[in-house]
XYZ file of C-alpha atoms in Angstrom:
682
model
C 102.648 370.051 75.116
C 100.689 367.036 73.807
C 102.054 363.511 74.130
C 99.260 361.327 72.500
C 100.827 361.028 69.224
C 104.382 360.574 70.626
C 106.001 362.792 68.340
C 106.942 362.772 64.649
C 107.569 359.373 62.995
C 111.019 359.613 60.969
C 112.327 357.114 58.451
C 111.185 356.060 54.994
C 107.393 356.167 54.445
C 105.297 354.711 51.579
C 102.201 356.752 50.743
C 99.258 355.492 48.447
C 97.633 358.182 46.299
C 93.994 357.011 45.523
C 90.736 358.610 44.498
C 87.872 358.352 41.791
C 88.845 358.438 38.180
C 89.904 361.810 36.950
C 90.216 363.299 40.352
C 93.868 364.428 39.757
C 95.909 361.580 41.217
C 98.553 361.638 38.526
C 98.570 365.358 38.542
C 99.196 365.581 42.348
C 102.098 363.142 42.019
C 103.697 365.157 39.257
C 103.302 368.235 41.502
C 104.821 366.535 44.469
C 107.756 365.241 42.489
C 108.394 368.666 40.924
C 108.255 370.276 44.387
C 110.516 367.886 46.064
C 112.987 368.213 43.038
C 112.737 364.562 41.855
C 111.784 365.858 38.329
C 112.755 369.260 36.645
C 109.220 370.566 36.367
C 105.600 369.567 36.450
C 104.084 368.312 33.332
C 100.327 368.524 32.450
C 98.610 364.960 32.141
C 97.403 365.945 28.621
C 101.136 366.101 27.623
C 101.352 362.438 27.956
C 104.892 362.952 29.539
C 104.193 362.531 33.226
C 105.788 359.960 35.492
C 102.746 357.798 35.653
C 102.100 357.914 32.000
C 105.066 355.878 30.897
C 102.797 353.080 29.235
C 101.385 353.707 25.924
C 97.928 352.336 27.153
C 97.841 355.107 29.778
C 98.579 357.702 27.278
C 96.147 356.384 24.700
C 93.343 356.192 27.045
C 94.206 359.293 29.305
C 93.972 357.352 32.410
C 96.047 355.349 34.935
C 95.883 351.651 34.207
C 98.490 350.326 36.919
C 100.044 351.471 40.114
C 103.192 353.648 39.457
C 105.884 353.956 42.107
C 107.925 357.033 42.633
C 110.503 357.676 45.493
C 111.562 361.142 46.480
C 113.274 363.026 49.327
C 111.596 365.946 51.323
C 113.248 367.746 54.058
C 115.733 365.010 54.666
C 113.148 362.075 54.763
C 112.534 359.559 51.845
C 108.920 359.053 50.921
C 107.740 356.670 48.135
C 104.479 357.683 46.511
C 102.237 355.138 44.617
C 99.758 356.506 42.267
C 96.991 354.102 42.051
C 94.468 353.925 39.173
C 91.045 355.421 39.927
C 88.867 353.462 37.608
C 86.864 350.550 39.267
C 88.134 348.377 36.442
C 91.759 348.706 37.662
C 90.976 349.000 41.261
C 92.529 345.665 42.243
C 96.018 347.226 41.462
C 95.665 349.100 44.715
C 94.885 345.873 46.809
C 98.562 344.710 47.447
C 99.799 348.130 47.438
C 97.508 349.443 50.330
C 98.286 346.797 52.626
C 101.840 347.766 52.842
C 101.431 351.444 52.868
C 101.622 353.622 56.039
C 99.065 356.218 54.764
C 96.662 356.953 51.794
C 96.183 360.325 50.361
C 92.505 360.397 48.988
C 92.240 362.786 46.195
C 88.683 364.144 45.763
C 86.768 367.109 44.347
C 83.590 368.850 44.715
C 81.503 366.497 42.335
C 78.517 364.789 43.807
C 78.592 362.282 40.960
C 81.823 360.648 42.139
C 80.646 360.179 45.807
C 79.785 356.537 45.234
C 83.297 355.871 43.854
C 84.730 357.849 46.732
C 82.788 355.634 49.094
C 84.154 352.395 47.390
C 87.676 353.800 47.952
C 86.974 354.914 51.696
C 85.353 351.725 52.381
C 88.589 349.692 51.220
C 90.523 351.827 53.530
C 88.359 351.037 56.411
C 88.701 347.378 55.687
C 92.490 347.559 55.696
C 92.656 350.115 58.523
C 94.730 352.445 56.419
C 94.921 355.974 57.847
C 94.237 358.772 55.307
C 94.341 362.454 54.435
C 91.862 363.722 51.942
C 93.282 366.319 49.502
C 90.346 368.445 48.157
C 91.574 369.049 44.674
C 90.514 371.705 41.963
C 89.238 374.202 44.799
C 90.057 377.053 42.137
C 87.055 375.550 39.896
C 84.702 374.641 42.865
C 81.402 376.503 43.096
C 80.442 375.372 46.578
C 82.171 376.389 49.548
C 84.526 373.762 51.186
C 82.389 373.291 54.193
C 79.349 372.652 52.100
C 81.517 370.226 49.944
C 82.551 368.385 53.097
C 78.909 367.860 54.167
C 78.311 366.504 50.606
C 81.297 364.123 50.869
C 80.877 363.098 54.618
C 78.530 360.223 53.599
C 81.424 358.500 51.716
C 83.495 358.404 54.933
C 82.985 356.329 58.033
C 84.918 358.908 60.144
C 84.577 362.609 60.384
C 86.148 364.678 57.614
C 88.156 367.242 59.511
C 88.633 370.370 57.765
C 92.071 371.756 58.454
C 92.198 374.523 55.743
C 89.722 376.994 54.527
C 90.325 378.944 51.229
C 91.240 382.600 50.884
C 89.273 384.431 48.140
C 89.641 387.491 46.200
C 87.017 388.648 43.714
C 85.333 385.157 44.068
C 88.523 383.367 43.092
C 90.551 381.100 45.499
C 93.988 382.707 45.873
C 95.226 380.840 48.800
C 94.376 378.987 52.154
C 94.322 379.412 55.912
C 95.719 376.735 58.119
C 93.536 376.219 61.019
C 96.022 374.713 63.250
C 98.657 377.227 62.515
C 96.222 380.243 62.257
C 98.318 381.398 59.235
C 97.400 382.420 55.649
C 99.160 381.273 52.666
C 98.848 382.975 49.204
C 99.229 380.722 46.321
C 101.914 381.172 43.758
C 101.771 378.945 40.766
C 104.237 376.096 40.667
C 106.089 377.744 43.605
C 106.017 377.791 47.372
C 102.998 379.860 48.820
C 103.700 383.097 50.349
C 102.823 383.446 54.092
C 100.406 386.213 54.778
C 98.397 387.659 57.663
C 94.740 386.643 58.100
C 92.770 389.587 57.065
C 89.896 391.008 59.035
C 87.427 389.684 56.401
C 88.682 386.275 56.852
C 89.214 386.253 60.582
C 85.607 385.358 61.619
C 85.381 382.631 59.104
C 88.700 381.285 60.350
C 87.623 381.441 64.014
C 84.395 379.527 63.288
C 86.140 376.853 61.125
C 89.014 376.288 63.691
C 86.597 375.996 66.691
C 84.668 373.449 64.544
C 88.076 371.571 63.987
C 88.763 371.669 67.668
C 85.520 370.375 68.688
C 86.033 367.317 66.452
C 89.345 366.747 68.004
C 88.013 367.103 71.517
C 85.805 364.063 70.887
C 89.090 362.015 71.532
C 90.844 364.238 73.996
C 89.101 365.014 77.473
C 91.714 367.797 78.216
C 91.154 369.641 75.171
C 87.261 369.448 75.686
C 87.721 370.967 79.187
C 89.720 373.865 77.587
C 87.183 374.468 75.203
C 84.220 374.577 77.707
C 86.318 376.954 80.022
C 87.346 379.092 76.996
C 90.883 378.444 77.287
C 92.980 378.676 74.054
C 94.822 375.340 73.666
C 98.624 375.470 72.722
C 99.365 374.862 69.220
C 101.572 371.895 69.902
C 98.827 370.080 71.637
C 96.548 370.663 68.643
C 99.334 369.194 66.342
C 99.603 366.337 68.641
C 95.918 365.750 68.542
C 95.800 366.010 64.789
C 98.653 363.258 64.462
C 97.267 361.026 67.047
C 93.653 361.090 65.742
C 94.999 360.603 62.049
C 97.243 357.642 62.901
C 94.300 356.030 64.907
C 92.043 356.509 62.002
C 89.555 358.455 64.130
C 89.530 361.407 61.756
C 90.351 362.122 58.067
C 92.061 365.479 57.983
C 91.113 367.497 54.901
C 93.765 369.778 53.045
C 92.704 371.854 49.946
C 94.516 372.960 46.864
C 94.866 372.724 43.059
C 97.411 370.114 41.981
C 97.437 371.332 38.332
C 99.026 374.515 39.580
C 101.144 372.928 42.431
C 98.890 374.917 45.003
C 98.523 373.280 48.306
C 101.134 370.644 47.768
C 103.792 371.929 50.139
C 101.261 371.948 53.009
C 100.222 368.377 52.092
C 103.922 367.207 52.043
C 104.518 368.832 55.493
C 101.320 367.288 56.910
C 102.596 363.685 55.620
C 105.996 364.339 57.178
C 104.709 365.327 60.430
C 101.503 363.305 60.972
C 101.839 360.106 58.878
C 102.494 356.858 60.670
C 105.761 354.986 59.799
C 106.727 351.441 58.905
C 106.572 350.363 62.689
C 102.669 351.067 62.720
C 102.171 349.192 59.375
C 104.222 346.203 60.917
C 101.846 346.168 63.815
C 98.931 346.433 61.676
C 100.031 343.413 59.466
C 101.280 341.520 62.428
C 104.811 341.208 61.147
C 107.138 338.987 63.492
C 110.076 340.398 65.209
C 113.820 339.597 64.500
C 113.972 339.048 60.898
C 113.807 340.636 57.478
C 110.438 340.803 56.134
C 109.542 341.998 52.621
C 105.920 342.342 51.159
C 105.523 342.142 47.389
C 103.184 345.026 46.134
C 103.596 344.721 42.350
C 105.278 342.721 39.532
C 106.567 344.454 36.475
C 108.270 342.672 33.334
C 110.614 345.257 31.775
C 111.768 345.177 28.312
C 115.430 344.910 29.098
C 115.822 344.409 32.841
C 113.529 341.276 33.012
C 111.278 340.777 36.166
C 110.894 343.159 38.818
C 109.083 342.660 42.059
C 108.266 346.042 43.645
C 108.374 345.518 47.297
C 108.178 347.077 50.740
C 110.929 346.181 53.267
C 108.756 345.846 56.473
C 111.573 344.866 59.008
C 115.367 344.154 58.928
C 117.927 344.932 56.332
C 118.051 343.670 52.700
C 121.207 343.313 50.728
C 121.921 342.434 47.082
C 121.997 338.667 46.466
C 120.358 338.152 49.784
C 118.251 334.801 50.060
C 114.661 335.038 51.133
C 112.119 332.405 51.828
C 108.463 332.201 50.831
C 105.642 330.991 53.114
C 105.648 327.668 51.235
C 109.315 327.130 52.022
C 110.767 328.006 48.499
C 113.646 330.259 48.244
C 114.314 333.477 46.155
C 117.545 335.097 45.531
C 117.574 338.976 45.215
C 119.456 339.984 42.041
C 119.502 343.677 42.129
C 117.852 346.307 44.426
C 116.467 349.437 42.637
C 114.764 352.770 43.812
C 111.887 353.566 41.608
C 110.807 356.661 39.629
C 108.119 355.613 37.250
C 109.633 353.603 34.542
C 113.163 354.425 35.624
C 115.175 352.404 38.229
C 118.223 353.470 40.156
C 120.361 350.702 41.530
C 121.314 350.653 45.180
C 123.407 348.323 47.289
C 120.860 347.623 50.050
C 117.387 348.402 51.551
C 116.419 349.084 55.055
C 113.111 348.905 56.956
C 110.570 351.220 55.438
C 112.168 351.294 51.995
C 110.118 350.653 49.009
C 112.210 348.986 46.259
C 112.309 346.930 43.235
C 113.928 343.629 43.454
C 115.160 341.909 40.458
C 114.628 338.477 39.115
C 112.626 336.888 41.869
C 111.293 334.422 39.108
C 109.108 332.471 41.378
C 107.759 335.134 43.508
C 104.156 336.610 42.798
C 102.305 339.850 43.736
C 100.993 339.774 47.358
C 103.403 337.201 48.614
C 105.444 337.655 51.769
C 109.144 336.932 51.730
C 111.336 336.535 54.936
C 114.757 335.719 55.987
C 113.385 332.989 58.382
C 114.092 329.516 56.833
C 110.673 328.053 55.844
C 109.358 331.456 55.561
C 106.374 333.028 57.559
C 102.624 333.099 57.127
C 101.509 335.329 54.201
C 100.593 338.965 55.578
C 98.353 339.630 52.797
C 95.459 337.532 51.236
C 94.654 338.631 47.830
C 91.158 337.909 46.666
C 90.289 339.229 43.259
C 86.625 340.149 42.805
C 84.655 337.947 40.467
C 85.172 338.819 36.712
C 82.558 340.800 35.108
C 83.741 340.858 31.426
C 85.365 338.236 29.223
C 86.392 337.499 25.558
C 87.780 334.572 23.735
C 91.053 335.277 21.972
C 93.263 333.595 19.719
C 96.505 334.655 17.743
C 95.874 335.578 14.156
C 98.614 333.303 13.255
C 98.937 329.783 14.702
C 102.561 330.076 14.940
C 102.029 332.660 17.810
C 100.029 330.433 19.985
C 103.003 329.507 22.330
C 104.150 333.176 22.351
C 100.808 334.365 23.189
C 100.368 331.999 26.121
C 103.711 333.057 27.612
C 102.681 336.799 27.136
C 99.446 336.295 28.838
C 101.058 334.565 31.734
C 103.497 337.393 32.144
C 100.381 339.805 32.110
C 98.449 337.790 34.680
C 101.725 338.046 36.906
C 101.563 341.690 36.649
C 97.809 341.748 37.311
C 96.629 338.956 39.265
C 92.927 340.027 38.801
C 93.098 338.525 35.251
C 91.953 334.884 34.731
C 92.611 332.600 32.050
C 90.635 329.351 31.187
C 90.263 326.825 28.287
C 86.689 326.121 27.440
C 86.757 322.301 26.700
C 83.295 322.613 25.012
C 84.022 325.265 22.625
C 87.867 324.797 22.401
C 88.197 328.522 23.329
C 90.754 330.432 25.377
C 88.787 332.573 27.295
C 90.405 335.825 29.251
C 88.269 337.339 32.136
C 88.692 340.623 33.882
C 86.762 343.719 35.412
C 85.399 345.590 32.515
C 85.599 346.139 28.830
C 88.462 348.786 29.300
C 90.399 346.373 31.510
C 90.605 343.793 28.787
C 90.913 346.237 26.056
C 94.264 347.344 27.661
C 95.345 343.599 27.951
C 94.662 343.159 24.272
C 96.665 346.360 23.395
C 99.594 344.900 25.362
C 99.592 341.695 23.567
C 99.310 343.387 20.308
C 101.747 346.279 21.071
C 104.279 345.404 23.753
C 104.351 341.649 22.700
C 103.815 342.149 18.834
C 101.097 339.365 18.760
C 98.106 340.396 16.465
C 94.958 338.935 18.219
C 91.588 337.984 17.370
C 88.725 338.265 19.861
C 85.132 337.794 20.186
C 82.521 337.062 22.852
C 82.867 333.646 24.508
C 80.419 330.816 23.356
C 77.352 330.421 25.586
C 77.202 326.713 26.918
C 73.848 325.884 25.434
C 72.447 322.442 25.871
C 69.744 320.339 24.425
C 67.125 318.027 25.757
C 64.006 316.173 24.616
C 60.331 316.776 25.301
C 59.058 313.212 24.750
C 60.256 309.541 24.486
C 60.823 307.232 21.635
C 61.926 303.609 20.966
C 64.583 302.988 18.323
C 66.467 300.172 16.784
C 70.046 300.587 15.638
C 71.884 297.899 13.737
C 75.475 298.113 12.617
C 76.461 295.374 10.106
C 79.398 295.370 7.809
C 81.132 292.642 5.730
C 84.368 293.035 4.232
C 86.173 289.814 4.012
C 87.263 287.908 7.089
C 85.521 288.853 10.384
C 82.709 291.336 9.806
C 81.048 293.914 12.083
C 77.677 293.366 13.760
C 75.926 295.079 16.513
C 72.089 295.251 17.105
C 70.504 297.310 19.962
C 67.017 298.400 20.796
C 66.984 301.464 23.093
C 64.239 303.453 24.842
C 64.809 307.216 25.107
C 63.043 309.242 27.800
C 63.032 312.840 28.949
C 64.253 313.383 32.738
C 63.437 316.327 35.011
C 65.702 319.425 34.475
C 69.072 318.999 36.081
C 69.004 315.291 36.299
C 71.817 314.718 33.820
C 71.933 311.418 32.105
C 71.000 308.052 33.140
C 71.572 304.613 31.544
C 70.027 301.335 32.522
C 69.387 298.031 30.700
C 66.520 295.292 30.847
C 68.181 292.822 28.765
C 67.137 289.208 29.439
C 68.178 286.101 27.848
C 71.421 287.436 26.964
C 70.347 288.742 23.731
C 73.191 291.328 24.169
C 76.082 289.847 26.118
C 77.123 291.729 29.270
C 80.400 292.413 27.805
C 78.771 294.631 25.284
C 76.390 296.385 27.460
C 79.103 298.832 28.546
C 79.994 299.322 24.984
C 76.372 300.350 24.208
C 76.617 303.065 27.130
C 79.946 304.207 25.732
C 78.498 304.705 22.337
C 75.353 306.580 23.831
C 77.456 308.877 25.803
C 79.703 309.597 22.856
C 76.649 310.511 20.821
C 75.367 312.714 23.578
C 78.451 315.180 23.259
C 76.715 316.679 20.026
C 72.981 316.222 19.590
C 70.666 316.776 16.697
C 70.683 320.590 17.395
C 74.412 320.651 17.702
C 74.895 320.911 21.560
C 75.576 318.549 24.432
C 72.461 316.501 25.354
C 71.350 316.643 28.953
C 68.368 315.198 31.141
C 67.677 311.958 29.238
C 67.455 308.520 30.302
C 68.236 305.589 27.833
C 67.398 302.028 28.586
C 68.842 299.139 26.557
C 65.820 296.876 26.110
C 66.650 294.386 23.331
C 69.149 293.522 20.639
C 71.114 290.594 18.984
C 74.666 289.787 18.467
C 76.876 287.413 16.262
C 79.298 285.043 17.956
C 82.042 286.012 15.461
C 81.384 289.341 14.068
C 80.068 291.155 17.136
C 82.646 293.477 18.985
C 82.896 296.408 21.302
C 83.159 298.946 18.395
C 80.125 297.196 16.496
C 77.761 297.785 19.475
C 79.185 301.273 20.122
C 78.287 302.178 16.477
C 74.917 300.340 16.723
C 74.163 302.554 19.893
C 74.987 305.815 18.084
C 72.796 304.949 15.151
C 69.931 304.174 17.437
C 70.516 307.546 19.289
C 70.794 309.360 16.096
C 67.571 308.273 14.559
C 65.666 308.139 17.812
C 66.512 311.567 19.147
C 64.982 313.101 16.080
C 61.703 311.725 17.073
C 61.876 312.940 20.640
C 61.062 316.721 19.868
C 64.615 318.009 20.849
C 64.649 321.440 22.219
C 67.552 323.924 22.923
C 68.283 324.773 26.731
C 70.238 327.995 27.780
C 71.807 328.688 31.183
C 69.961 331.031 33.472
C 72.121 332.688 35.811
C 71.287 334.310 39.274
C 72.740 337.906 39.248
C 73.296 340.313 42.115
C 73.767 343.799 41.232
C 75.165 346.417 43.604
C 74.416 349.991 42.739
C 74.079 353.461 44.111
C 70.554 353.922 45.158
C 69.848 356.800 42.811
C 70.476 354.624 39.910
C 68.439 351.702 41.332
C 65.414 352.551 38.961
C 67.616 352.592 36.001
C 68.985 349.169 36.869
C 65.689 347.742 37.407
C 64.473 349.031 33.988
C 67.424 347.537 32.113
C 67.048 343.962 33.480
C 63.713 343.027 31.434
C 65.450 344.430 28.339
C 67.975 341.567 28.676
C 65.205 338.995 29.264
C 65.774 339.204 32.959
C 63.371 338.692 35.750
C 63.633 340.761 38.970
C 63.522 338.880 42.080
C 63.689 341.888 44.308
C 65.896 344.801 45.901
C 66.855 346.077 49.155
C 69.266 348.272 50.711
C 72.833 347.069 50.766
C 73.717 346.148 54.486
C 76.015 348.690 56.082
C 76.342 350.566 52.902
C 74.328 353.775 53.208
C 73.208 354.992 49.710
C 73.580 351.669 47.975
C 71.160 348.986 46.964
C 71.376 345.207 46.061
C 69.225 344.107 43.075
C 68.762 340.415 42.564
C 67.541 339.020 39.210
C 67.788 335.973 37.002
C 69.029 336.563 33.489
C 70.158 334.366 30.527
C 73.980 334.056 30.347
C 73.603 335.015 26.847
C 72.623 338.553 27.952
C 75.247 338.851 30.589
C 78.344 339.268 28.315
C 78.244 342.893 28.171
C 75.967 343.744 31.037
C 78.674 345.586 32.881
C 79.110 348.128 30.202
C 75.522 349.075 30.690
C 75.563 348.941 34.390
C 78.764 351.143 34.685
C 77.267 353.593 32.231
C 74.057 354.076 34.278
C 76.029 354.502 37.647
C 79.185 356.824 36.694
C 81.236 353.588 36.466
C 80.790 352.203 39.997
C 78.066 349.362 39.858
C 79.118 345.790 39.771
C 77.559 342.338 39.942
C 78.142 338.762 40.830
C 76.547 335.906 38.738
C 76.179 332.169 39.324
C 74.565 329.450 37.532
C 70.818 328.945 38.592
C 69.059 326.689 36.092
C 68.671 325.638 32.327
C 65.508 326.887 30.544
C 64.173 326.195 27.040
C 64.912 328.489 24.187
C 62.732 328.559 21.222
C 62.032 330.730 18.236
C 64.340 333.330 16.684
C 67.000 333.278 19.558
C 67.125 329.564 19.331
C 67.626 329.644 15.590
C 70.334 332.406 15.976
C 72.074 330.101 18.615
C 72.041 327.075 16.256
C 73.207 328.922 13.288
C 76.076 330.620 15.126
C 77.039 326.881 16.153
C 76.953 325.836 12.288
C 73.621 324.009 12.665
C 70.564 324.798 10.750
C 67.450 325.174 13.084
């Protein structure tokens, strides 16, 4: 009898369901909940009535846009499943979820186009050291055999994909599966438990070959099993199950189960594998480094409900948790639990307490954010998870259609950012715009729909303003005199300035060569203030950079001169002098690093010049087989919707990082358009 795994792990478990977009994750969750009796029947995703489709945005776009939690019971054990979105635009939803899960079920299908997306998911599981099972979905529609499919999918996984089931076919149609560990056939029955059957003579040879291949992979981690195979000794089944459990929990293999979630096929075998092989919360505690002797809670998601207020969906990693319990954050702040709820999609069932392993929603933890760690230890403990949202790749400037909604919109966005920490909001001082940034056009479309639908705030949105600047090509000398007499003290300021261009990136420099006190020292600072104020908006309508101004001469009046008079004189000199300095528009040029599957690299390279970009080079992405990194420079004005084109060319998986590189002159039609858009004639 095997002893490597140490037996089945009992107690509440938390399982993430992940996979590429449209692989069938929500359908699988529905099938699981129907099979375990949590819901009366399985609803097709197209009906818009599934547990995960409770948000109008998910229904409208036929895709999951947020993590959905559902707790059910199977064979006397409590399991919480978390359906995570498959689109890369909503991938950050899974970050705080995965860290606190015991196991991930990766839903995939025999689609070569989705391998890069699958690789992104598998890589994240590697980074977090999350054990996983791969559920090969839609086997009834697959043309290739499962072993050929696994060869196709294997490059996406850093560990062996271990085939545990093979299909049973009749007249070319998949009607069931053979469990290679049990050596037992199961004939599918739609939305019902499969029927046990004998392995036919036609299937026996395939079963023996596939089973031996499975045992060979397991033997890589079990010397005793290797000896048995070499000596052609049939290993006992309990030892095989022990190896399967041990290698899964250690992350040495990814067992592969097959089925069709839409018909409920293969779901029961998946549930039994989870119950028998999945690690429990103790393994998750060790992985996260949870200290002993206290209650520790990890917040996985924040939800603002219409009537129940704020809910913090959390995993109890250790200890016991009672309603009204006081917990501490890592910064020493306290949080008092006001209600403990079991989750089933949008529905919550109140309960008195929670124990280690439970995944529950905690009410009204107003100062608690997604990803934070709560503890019963006074002063809190170190955070177990560090959330680092990826750099935003899409943005729009927004404002309410009615000014009276400004405060309401700000509060609504703050709530949305609590629910989705990957959103970022900033106020652009230059353009006076409120800019919302996220991870794709659909990501921000959903945010806007929530503002307008859930929060009833009509929104106007447009592309954020590009931070153009202007500079000069040549120098000039100019006198500026401000003189005004209106009874009593007048106003008098007189300056002569020299304006010169500076090298790109130098900013602004001010100096004076005043001699003989023609401009008293007390007013020299006033001249600089006036010049700086003018430079906020130059003759082309944009802030002026890379100029030097020297105050060389001037005059004053003992009575009428003042700080304000010299500021006005300086502005007049700048206004007249700058026009003679050949002003020119500057646009920001960004350095862009694009990551893309290698088979789409040529498409990416082709589109860069179309956006006035210059290719700096490309190379293989380090430690990412099948991926490349393309480096380029590109005007910021061309980057606004770049991600849409990148994702279109790469089946939705490419991304980029961009950072400011330099400013470059912009002339001709594009400069005219930029100035006209800014309200200035060319």
